[in-house]
Coordinates of C-alpha atoms in Angstrom, one line a residue:
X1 CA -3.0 -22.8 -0.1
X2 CA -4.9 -25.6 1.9
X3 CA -4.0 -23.8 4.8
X4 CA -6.6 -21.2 3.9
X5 CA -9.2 -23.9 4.1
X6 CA -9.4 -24.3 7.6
X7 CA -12.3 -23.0 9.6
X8 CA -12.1 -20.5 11.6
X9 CA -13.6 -20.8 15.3
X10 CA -17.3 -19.2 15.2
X11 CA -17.3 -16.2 17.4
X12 CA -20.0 -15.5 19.6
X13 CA -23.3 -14.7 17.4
X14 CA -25.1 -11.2 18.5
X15 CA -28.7 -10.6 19.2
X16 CA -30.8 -8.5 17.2
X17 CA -34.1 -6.4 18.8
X18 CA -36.9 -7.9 16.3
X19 CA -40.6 -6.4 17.0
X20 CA -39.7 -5.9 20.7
X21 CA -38.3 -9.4 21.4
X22 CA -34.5 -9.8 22.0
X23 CA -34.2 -12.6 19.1
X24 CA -30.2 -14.6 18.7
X25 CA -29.1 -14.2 15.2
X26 CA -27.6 -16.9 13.1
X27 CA -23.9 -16.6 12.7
X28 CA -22.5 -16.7 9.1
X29 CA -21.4 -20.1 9.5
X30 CA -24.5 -21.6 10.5
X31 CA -26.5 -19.9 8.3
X32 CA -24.0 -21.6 5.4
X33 CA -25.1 -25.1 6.7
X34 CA -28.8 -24.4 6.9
X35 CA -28.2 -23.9 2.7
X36 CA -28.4 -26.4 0.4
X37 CA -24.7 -28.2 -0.4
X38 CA -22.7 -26.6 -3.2
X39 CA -22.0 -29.1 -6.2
X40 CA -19.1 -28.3 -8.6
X41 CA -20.4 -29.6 -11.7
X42 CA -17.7 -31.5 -12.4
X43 CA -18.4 -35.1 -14.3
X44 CA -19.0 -38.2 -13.3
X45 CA -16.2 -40.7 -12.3
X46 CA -17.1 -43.1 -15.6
X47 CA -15.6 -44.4 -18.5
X48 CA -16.3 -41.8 -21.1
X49 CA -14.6 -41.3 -24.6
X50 CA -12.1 -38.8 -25.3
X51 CA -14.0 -36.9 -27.4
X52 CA -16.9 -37.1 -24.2
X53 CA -13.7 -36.3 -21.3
X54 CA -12.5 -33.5 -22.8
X55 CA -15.7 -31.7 -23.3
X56 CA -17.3 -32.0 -19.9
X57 CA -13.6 -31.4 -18.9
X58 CA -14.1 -27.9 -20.2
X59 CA -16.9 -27.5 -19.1
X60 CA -16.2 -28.0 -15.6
X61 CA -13.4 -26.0 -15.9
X62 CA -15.2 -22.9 -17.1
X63 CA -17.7 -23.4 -14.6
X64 CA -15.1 -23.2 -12.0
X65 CA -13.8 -20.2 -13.1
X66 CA -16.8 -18.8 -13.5
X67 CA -17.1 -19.6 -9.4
X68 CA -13.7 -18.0 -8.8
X69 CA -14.6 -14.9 -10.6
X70 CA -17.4 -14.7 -8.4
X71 CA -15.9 -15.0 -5.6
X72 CA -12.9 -12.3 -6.8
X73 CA -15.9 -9.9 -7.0
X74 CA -17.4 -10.4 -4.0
X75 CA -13.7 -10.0 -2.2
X76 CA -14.9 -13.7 -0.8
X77 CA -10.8 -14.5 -0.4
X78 CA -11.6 -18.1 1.3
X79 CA -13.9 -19.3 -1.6
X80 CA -11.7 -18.4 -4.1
X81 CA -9.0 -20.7 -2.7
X82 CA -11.1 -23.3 -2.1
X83 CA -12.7 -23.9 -5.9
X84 CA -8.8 -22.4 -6.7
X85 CA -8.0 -25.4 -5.1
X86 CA -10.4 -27.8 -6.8
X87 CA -9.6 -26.4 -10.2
X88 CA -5.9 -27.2 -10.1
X89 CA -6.9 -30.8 -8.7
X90 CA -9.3 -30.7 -11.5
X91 CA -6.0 -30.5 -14.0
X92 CA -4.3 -33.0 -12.1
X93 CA -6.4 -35.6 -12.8
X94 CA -6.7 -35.0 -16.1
X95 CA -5.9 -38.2 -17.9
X96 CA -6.0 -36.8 -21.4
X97 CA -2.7 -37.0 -23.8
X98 CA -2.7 -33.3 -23.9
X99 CA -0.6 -32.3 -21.3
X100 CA -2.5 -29.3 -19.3
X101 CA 0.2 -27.5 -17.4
X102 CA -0.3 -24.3 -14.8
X103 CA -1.7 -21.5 -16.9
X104 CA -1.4 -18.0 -16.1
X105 CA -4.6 -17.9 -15.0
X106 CA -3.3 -19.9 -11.5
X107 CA -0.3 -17.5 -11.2
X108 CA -2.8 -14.5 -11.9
X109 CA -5.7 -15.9 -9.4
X110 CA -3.7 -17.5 -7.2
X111 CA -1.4 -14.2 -6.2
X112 CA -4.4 -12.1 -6.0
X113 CA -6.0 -14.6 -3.6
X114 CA -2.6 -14.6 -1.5
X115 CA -2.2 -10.8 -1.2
X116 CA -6.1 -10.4 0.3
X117 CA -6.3 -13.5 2.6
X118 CA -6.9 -12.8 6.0
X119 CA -4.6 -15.9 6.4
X120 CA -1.8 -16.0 4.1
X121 CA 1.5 -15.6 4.8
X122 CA 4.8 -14.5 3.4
X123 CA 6.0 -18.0 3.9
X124 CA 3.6 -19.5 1.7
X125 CA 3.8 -16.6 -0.8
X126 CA 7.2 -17.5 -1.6
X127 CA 6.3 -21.3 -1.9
X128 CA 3.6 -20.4 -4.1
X129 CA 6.1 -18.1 -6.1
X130 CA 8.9 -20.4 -6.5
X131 CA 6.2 -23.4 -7.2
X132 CA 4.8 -20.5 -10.6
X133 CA 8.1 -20.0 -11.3
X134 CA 9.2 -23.6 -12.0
X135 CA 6.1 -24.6 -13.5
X136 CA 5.8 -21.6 -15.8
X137 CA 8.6 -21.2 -17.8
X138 CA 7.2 -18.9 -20.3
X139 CA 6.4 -16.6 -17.7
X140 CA 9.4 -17.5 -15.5
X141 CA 10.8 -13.2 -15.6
X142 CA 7.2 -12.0 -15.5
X143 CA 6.6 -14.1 -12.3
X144 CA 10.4 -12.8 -10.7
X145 CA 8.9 -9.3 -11.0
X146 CA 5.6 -10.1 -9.2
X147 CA 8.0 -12.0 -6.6
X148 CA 9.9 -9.2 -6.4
X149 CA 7.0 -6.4 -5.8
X150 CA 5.7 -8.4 -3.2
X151 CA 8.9 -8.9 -1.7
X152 CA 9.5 -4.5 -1.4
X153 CA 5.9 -4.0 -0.4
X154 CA 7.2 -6.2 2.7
X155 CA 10.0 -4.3 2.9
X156 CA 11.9 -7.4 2.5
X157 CA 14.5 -5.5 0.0
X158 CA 17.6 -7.8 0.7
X159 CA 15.6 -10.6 -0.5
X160 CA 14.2 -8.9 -3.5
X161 CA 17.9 -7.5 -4.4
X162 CA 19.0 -12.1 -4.3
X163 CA 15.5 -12.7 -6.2
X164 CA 16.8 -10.2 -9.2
X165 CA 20.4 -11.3 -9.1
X166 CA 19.1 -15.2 -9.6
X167 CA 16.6 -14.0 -12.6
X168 CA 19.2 -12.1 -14.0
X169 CA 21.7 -15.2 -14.3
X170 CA 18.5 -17.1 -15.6
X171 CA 19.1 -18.7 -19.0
X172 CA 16.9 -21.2 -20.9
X173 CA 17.5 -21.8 -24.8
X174 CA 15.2 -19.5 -26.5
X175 CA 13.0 -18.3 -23.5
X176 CA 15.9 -15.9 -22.5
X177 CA 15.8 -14.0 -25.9
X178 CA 11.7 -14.5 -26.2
X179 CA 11.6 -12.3 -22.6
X180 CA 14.6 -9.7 -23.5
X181 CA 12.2 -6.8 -22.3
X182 CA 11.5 -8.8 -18.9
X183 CA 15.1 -9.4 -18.7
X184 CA 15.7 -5.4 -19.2
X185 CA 13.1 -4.6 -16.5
X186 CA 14.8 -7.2 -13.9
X187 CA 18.1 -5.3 -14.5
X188 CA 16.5 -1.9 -13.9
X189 CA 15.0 -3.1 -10.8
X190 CA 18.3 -4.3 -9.6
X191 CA 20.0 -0.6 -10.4
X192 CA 16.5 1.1 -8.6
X193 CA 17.9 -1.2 -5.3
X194 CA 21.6 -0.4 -5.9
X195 CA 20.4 3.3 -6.2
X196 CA 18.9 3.1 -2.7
X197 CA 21.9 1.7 -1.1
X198 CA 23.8 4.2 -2.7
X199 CA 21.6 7.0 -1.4
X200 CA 21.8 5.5 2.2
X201 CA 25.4 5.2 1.9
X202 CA 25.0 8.9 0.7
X203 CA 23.3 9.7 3.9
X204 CA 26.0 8.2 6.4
X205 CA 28.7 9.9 4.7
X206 CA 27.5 13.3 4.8
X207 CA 26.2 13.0 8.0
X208 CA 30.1 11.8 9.2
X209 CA 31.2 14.7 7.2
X210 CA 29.3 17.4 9.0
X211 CA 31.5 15.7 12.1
X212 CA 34.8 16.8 10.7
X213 CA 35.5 13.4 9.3
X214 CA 34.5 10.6 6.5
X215 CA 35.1 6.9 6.5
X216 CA 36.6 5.8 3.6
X217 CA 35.4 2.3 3.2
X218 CA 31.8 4.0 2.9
X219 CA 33.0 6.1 0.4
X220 CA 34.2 3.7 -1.8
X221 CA 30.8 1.3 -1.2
X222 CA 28.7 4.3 -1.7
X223 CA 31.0 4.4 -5.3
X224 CA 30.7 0.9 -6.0
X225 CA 27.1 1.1 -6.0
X226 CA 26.6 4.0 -8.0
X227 CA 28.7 2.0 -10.5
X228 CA 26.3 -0.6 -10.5
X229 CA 23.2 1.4 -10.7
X230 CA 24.3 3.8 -13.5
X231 CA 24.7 1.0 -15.3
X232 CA 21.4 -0.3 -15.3
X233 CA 19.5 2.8 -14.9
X234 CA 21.0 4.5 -17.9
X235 CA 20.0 1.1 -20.1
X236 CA 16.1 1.3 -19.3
X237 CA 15.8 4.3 -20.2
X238 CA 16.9 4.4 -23.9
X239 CA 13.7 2.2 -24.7
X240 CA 11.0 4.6 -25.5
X241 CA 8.5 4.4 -22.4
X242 CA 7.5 6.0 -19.3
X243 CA 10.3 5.5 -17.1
X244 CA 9.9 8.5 -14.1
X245 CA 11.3 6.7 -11.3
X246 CA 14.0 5.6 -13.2
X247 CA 15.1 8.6 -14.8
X248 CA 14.9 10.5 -11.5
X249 CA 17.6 8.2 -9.6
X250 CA 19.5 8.3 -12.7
X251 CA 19.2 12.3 -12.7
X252 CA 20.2 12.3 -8.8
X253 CA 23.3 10.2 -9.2
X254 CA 24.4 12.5 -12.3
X255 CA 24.1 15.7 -10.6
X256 CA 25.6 14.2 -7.4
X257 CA 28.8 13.6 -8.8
X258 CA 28.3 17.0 -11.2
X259 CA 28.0 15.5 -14.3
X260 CA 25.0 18.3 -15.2
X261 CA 25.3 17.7 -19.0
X262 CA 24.7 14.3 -18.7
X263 CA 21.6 15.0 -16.8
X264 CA 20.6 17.4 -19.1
X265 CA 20.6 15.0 -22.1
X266 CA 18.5 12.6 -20.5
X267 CA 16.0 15.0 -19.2
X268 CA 15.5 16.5 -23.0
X269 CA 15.9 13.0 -24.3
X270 CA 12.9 11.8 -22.4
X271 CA 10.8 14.9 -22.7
X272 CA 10.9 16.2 -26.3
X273 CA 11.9 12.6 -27.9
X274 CA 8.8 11.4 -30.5
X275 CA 9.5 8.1 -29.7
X276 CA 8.7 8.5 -26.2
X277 CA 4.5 8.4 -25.1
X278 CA 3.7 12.0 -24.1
X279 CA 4.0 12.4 -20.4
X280 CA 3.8 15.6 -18.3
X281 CA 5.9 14.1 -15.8
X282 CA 8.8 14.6 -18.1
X283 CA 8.1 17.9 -18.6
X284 CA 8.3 18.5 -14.8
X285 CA 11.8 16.8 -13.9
X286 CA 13.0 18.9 -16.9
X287 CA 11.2 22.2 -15.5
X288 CA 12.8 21.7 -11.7
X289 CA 16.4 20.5 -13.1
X290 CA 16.6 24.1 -15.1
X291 CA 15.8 26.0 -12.0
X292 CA 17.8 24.0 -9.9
X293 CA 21.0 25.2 -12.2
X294 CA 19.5 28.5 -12.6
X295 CA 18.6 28.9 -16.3
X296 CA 17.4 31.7 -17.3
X297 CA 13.5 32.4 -17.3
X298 CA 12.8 32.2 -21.2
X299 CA 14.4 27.9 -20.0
X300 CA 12.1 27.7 -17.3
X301 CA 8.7 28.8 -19.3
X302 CA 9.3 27.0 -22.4
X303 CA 9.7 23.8 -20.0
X304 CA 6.0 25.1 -18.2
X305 CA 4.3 26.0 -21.8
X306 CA 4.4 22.5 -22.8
X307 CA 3.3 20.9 -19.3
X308 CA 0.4 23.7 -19.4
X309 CA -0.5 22.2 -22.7
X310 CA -1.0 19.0 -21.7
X311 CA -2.1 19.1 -18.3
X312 CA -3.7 22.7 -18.0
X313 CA -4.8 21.9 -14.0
X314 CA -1.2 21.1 -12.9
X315 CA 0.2 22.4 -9.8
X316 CA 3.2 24.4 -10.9
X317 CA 0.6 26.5 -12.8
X318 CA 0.8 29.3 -10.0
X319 CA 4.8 28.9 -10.9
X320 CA 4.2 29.5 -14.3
X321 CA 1.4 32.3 -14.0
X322 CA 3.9 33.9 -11.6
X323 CA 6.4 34.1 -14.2
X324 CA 4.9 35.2 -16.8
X325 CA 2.5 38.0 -14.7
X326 CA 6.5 39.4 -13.9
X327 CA 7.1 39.4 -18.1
X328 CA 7.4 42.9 -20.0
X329 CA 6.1 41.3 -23.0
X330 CA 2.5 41.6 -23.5
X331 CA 1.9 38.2 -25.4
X332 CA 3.2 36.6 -22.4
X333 CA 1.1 38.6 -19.6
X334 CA -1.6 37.6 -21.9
X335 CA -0.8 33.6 -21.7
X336 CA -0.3 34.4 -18.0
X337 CA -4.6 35.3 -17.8
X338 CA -5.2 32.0 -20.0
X339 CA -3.1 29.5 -17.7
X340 CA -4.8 31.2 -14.4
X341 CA -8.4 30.9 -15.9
X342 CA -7.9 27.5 -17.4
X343 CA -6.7 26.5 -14.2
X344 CA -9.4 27.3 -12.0
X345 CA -11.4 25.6 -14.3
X346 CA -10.8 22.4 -12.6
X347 CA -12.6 21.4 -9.2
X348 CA -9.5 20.6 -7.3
X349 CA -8.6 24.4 -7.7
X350 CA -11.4 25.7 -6.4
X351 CA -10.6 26.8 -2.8
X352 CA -7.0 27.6 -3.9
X353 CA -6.1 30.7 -2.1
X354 CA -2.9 31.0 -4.1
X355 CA -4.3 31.1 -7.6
X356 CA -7.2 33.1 -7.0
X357 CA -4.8 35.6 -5.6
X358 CA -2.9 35.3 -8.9
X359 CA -6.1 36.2 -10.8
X360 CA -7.3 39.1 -8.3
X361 CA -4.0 40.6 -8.4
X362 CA -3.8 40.5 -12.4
X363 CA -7.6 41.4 -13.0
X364 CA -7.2 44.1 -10.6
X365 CA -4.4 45.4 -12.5
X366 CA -6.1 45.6 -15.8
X367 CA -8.6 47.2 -14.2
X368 CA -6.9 50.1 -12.9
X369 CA -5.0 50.6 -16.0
X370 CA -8.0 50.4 -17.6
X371 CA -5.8 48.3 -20.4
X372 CA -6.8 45.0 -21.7
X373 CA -10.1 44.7 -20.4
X374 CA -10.8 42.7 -23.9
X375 CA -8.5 40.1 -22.7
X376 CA -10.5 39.8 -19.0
X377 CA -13.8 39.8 -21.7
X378 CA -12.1 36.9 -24.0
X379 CA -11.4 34.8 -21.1
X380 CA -15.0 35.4 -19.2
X381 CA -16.8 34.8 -22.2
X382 CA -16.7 31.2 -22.6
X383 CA -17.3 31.2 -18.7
X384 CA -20.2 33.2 -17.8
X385 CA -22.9 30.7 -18.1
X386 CA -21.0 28.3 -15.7
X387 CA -18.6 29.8 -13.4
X388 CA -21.4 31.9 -11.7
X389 CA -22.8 28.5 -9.9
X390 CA -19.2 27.0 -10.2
X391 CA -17.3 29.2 -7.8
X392 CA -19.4 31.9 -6.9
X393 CA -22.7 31.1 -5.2
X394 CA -24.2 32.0 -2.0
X395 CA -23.2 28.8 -0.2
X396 CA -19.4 28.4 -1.4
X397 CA -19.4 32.5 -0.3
X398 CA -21.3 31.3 3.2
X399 CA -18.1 28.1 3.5
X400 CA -15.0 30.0 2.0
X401 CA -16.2 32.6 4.8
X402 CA -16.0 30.5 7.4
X403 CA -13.0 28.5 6.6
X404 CA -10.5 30.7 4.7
X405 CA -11.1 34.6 5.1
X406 CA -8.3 35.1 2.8
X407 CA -9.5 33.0 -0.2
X408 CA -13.1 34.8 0.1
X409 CA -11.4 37.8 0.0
X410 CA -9.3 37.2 -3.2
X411 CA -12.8 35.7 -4.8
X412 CA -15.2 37.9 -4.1
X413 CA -12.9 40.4 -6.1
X414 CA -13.0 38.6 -9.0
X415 CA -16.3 38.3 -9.0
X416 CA -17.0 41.6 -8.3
X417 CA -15.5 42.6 -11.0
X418 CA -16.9 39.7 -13.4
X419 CA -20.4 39.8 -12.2
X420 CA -20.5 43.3 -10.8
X421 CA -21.7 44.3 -7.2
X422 CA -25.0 42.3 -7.2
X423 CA -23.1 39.2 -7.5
X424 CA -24.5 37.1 -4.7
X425 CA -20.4 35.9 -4.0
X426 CA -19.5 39.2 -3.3
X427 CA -22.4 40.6 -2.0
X428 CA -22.4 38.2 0.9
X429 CA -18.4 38.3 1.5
X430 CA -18.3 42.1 1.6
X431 CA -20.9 42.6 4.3
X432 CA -19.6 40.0 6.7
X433 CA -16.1 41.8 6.0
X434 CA -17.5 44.9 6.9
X435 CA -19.5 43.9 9.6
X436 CA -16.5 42.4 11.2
X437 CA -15.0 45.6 10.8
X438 CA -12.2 44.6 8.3
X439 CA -10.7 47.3 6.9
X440 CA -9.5 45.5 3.5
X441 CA -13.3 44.2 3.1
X442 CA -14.4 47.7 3.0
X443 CA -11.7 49.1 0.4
X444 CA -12.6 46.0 -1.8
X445 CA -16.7 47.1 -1.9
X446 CA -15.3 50.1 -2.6
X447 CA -13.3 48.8 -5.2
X448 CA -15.8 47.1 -6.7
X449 CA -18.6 50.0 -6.7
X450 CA -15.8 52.3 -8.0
X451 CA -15.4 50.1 -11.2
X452 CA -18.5 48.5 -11.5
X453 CA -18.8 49.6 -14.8
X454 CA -16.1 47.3 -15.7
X455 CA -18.8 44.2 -15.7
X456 CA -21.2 45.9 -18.1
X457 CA -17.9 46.1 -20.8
X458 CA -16.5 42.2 -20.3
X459 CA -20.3 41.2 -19.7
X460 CA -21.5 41.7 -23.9
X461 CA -20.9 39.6 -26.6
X462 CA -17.1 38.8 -27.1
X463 CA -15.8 41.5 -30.3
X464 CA -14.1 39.0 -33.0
X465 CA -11.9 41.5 -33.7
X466 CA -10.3 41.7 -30.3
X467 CA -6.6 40.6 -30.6
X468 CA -4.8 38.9 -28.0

């Protein structure tokens, strides 16, 4: 880390326009010299007790810290090292019987320092790795795994692969049992990495296969390292946690070689299990396994119900909606108006042409059966105060306009209908359509005139003794 110590040579300083007079500004490093010298408050080289050493010992070393923190904040990467630097000296020349090894604070620090300096290196990354690694014994696993992380973000994966194979051969009395769940997360790293050359084995043999022919060393590599990674991949995942990357190579190697029950069992496993943290992501793997084998739809919304539960604003919403819309059960057209209303409650759904196209087409539907127009009135009622200035004011009617006809089409439908023609959405939308001489903007204001009664019925106070 000294290296990072070095001036850098001053580039030309600009000039600055100051009252009408060109005037040179100071560069950064001048303007460092013209302030006063910085003074780590470090003690006195004198003979002192050891009750005396080992308090202004800590409190120079909290000072310092206090320095690096500052300079963490303020992204000032060159400062850090340098009172980095004078804190581990700091330690080393400590002459107090208590020994005062690396903490993790130097590991901590001194990777984040690495990772942001204009002037590090991958060279000294791994020096500084293998120095945390030695030093730290405790922490010896935990510090593999940062290696290791570094090393793929580099795209150096043959050298992460050695880095796991050495930690996992690392043994050292107790410390090997005391880090068991490190251990168990260097393994699964080393099946993600067999997983990948397994898929790029994968690759090369179907792509020889759509030539007529197959090499059958491949084959039998690409089969070795499945081997390897099913393995590991299938031992990770039995600990309760979130695993998605995991479980998804897993999944693909299972189905690959057709083992669908397998799959299966692991995708239930990690979505309905107690044990397990709630995570929609589950829930999603599960829902696109069942329609990749085709289960029937009653599969495929069950899966949805749950992930619209938890995360009522995600995308395979308009899948679910779409479903359910198609059902001849009326309970489940019903859920069908509840997911696409609570969905467009979010802001990230706002100019989404598909799901307002889901609601048009269902609210337009009710209203020319004339049918359920308490369930249009259940869902608005909770939303009238907001929505209005949410999604349907003059300006988002003046933007949608002039970036997506189609969305202000589907929108200025809905609120038509909810609002009634003197909605300021719709009023806006349906005269530029017209204007512009578009047929299907003049049937929707006639639409909307036509059934403009609807908005005086949904618009009262909701009646508690609607049912669903």
């Amino acid at each position: 880390m000294d290296s990072f110590l070095e001036e850098e040579e001053d580039e030309e300083a600009p000039t600055v326009v100051v009252a009408g007079k060109r005037r040179r500004r100071s560069h950064p490093a001048a303007q460092a010299a013209l302030q006063p010298p910085l003074h780590l408050p470090f003690p006195p080289l004198q003979p002192v007790s050891s009750n005396e050493h080992k308090l202004n010992f800590k409190k120079s070393k909290e000072a310092c810290l206090s320095y690096i923190q500052d300079a963490l904040l303020q992204k000032q990467w060159k400062r850090a090292a340098e009172f980095l630097t004078c804190y581990v000296e700091s330690l080393e020349k400590d002459y107090s019987r208590e020994h005062i090894g690396p903490s993790e604070m130097i590991w901590r620090i001194g990777t984040e320092i690495l990772w942001h300096h204009s002037q590090s290196s991958m060279k000294e990354f791994n020096c500084f790795m293998e120095q945390m690694k030695t030093l730290g014994v405790k922490r010896y696993l935990k510090v593999c795994l940062e290696h290791v992380f570094h090393l793929l973000c580099n795209g150096q994966i043959d050298e992460a692969y050695q880095n796991l194979s050495l930690a996992e051969s690392w043994r050292f009395g107790e410390q090997t049992a005391i880090q068991d769940k490190e251990m168990k997360l260097i393994q699964a790293y080393r099946g993600l990495l067999d997983y990948y050359s397994w898929s790029k084995q994968k690759n090369i043999l179907l792509e020889q296969g759509e030539d007529g022919f197959s090499d059958l060393a491949v084959e039998q590599e690409m089969h070795g390292y499945f081997r390897k990674a099913a393995v590991n991949l299938k031992e990770i995942i039995k600990i309760p946690g979130v695993w998605d990357i995991f479980v998804k190579c897993y999944v693909d190697l299972l189905e690959f070689y057709g083992d669908h029950n397998e799959a299966r069992q692991v995708l239930n496993e990690y979505a309905y299990n107690s044990k397990f943290p709630a995570n929609p992501n589950a829930h999603v793997y599960l829902y696109q396994f069942l329609k990749r084998q085709r289960e029937p739809k009653k599969s495929l919304i069950s899966a949805l119900k749950i992930l619209h539960d938890i995360v009522p604003s995600h995308e395979l919403m308009i899948d679910f909606n779409t479903m359910l819309q198609k059902s001849k059960k009326r309970k489940k057209r019903r859920l069908g108006l509840e997911v696409i209303f609570a969905a467009l409650d979010y802001a990230g759904w706002k100019e989404n042409a598909k799901a307002w196209s889901c609601l048009a087409r269902q609210v337009k539907q009710i209203v020319v059966s004339e049918k359920h127009l308490d369930w249009i009135k259940q869902e608005w009622s909770s939303r009238k105060d907001w929505w209005p200035a949410f999604h349907f004011s003059r300006y988002l009617a003046k933007r949608n306009w002039q970036e997506d006809k189609s969305l202000s089409y589907e929108k200025a439908l809905v609120a038509g209908i909810l609002l009634g023609k003197g909605c300021k959405y719709f009023k806006y939308v349906s005269h530029r359509g017209c204007k512009a001489q578009l047929k299907r903007f003049r049937m929707l204001k006639k639409f909307v005139n036509r059934h403009n009664l609807v908005y005086l019925k949904i618009s009262g106070p909701p009646d508690s003794s609607v049912q669903p």
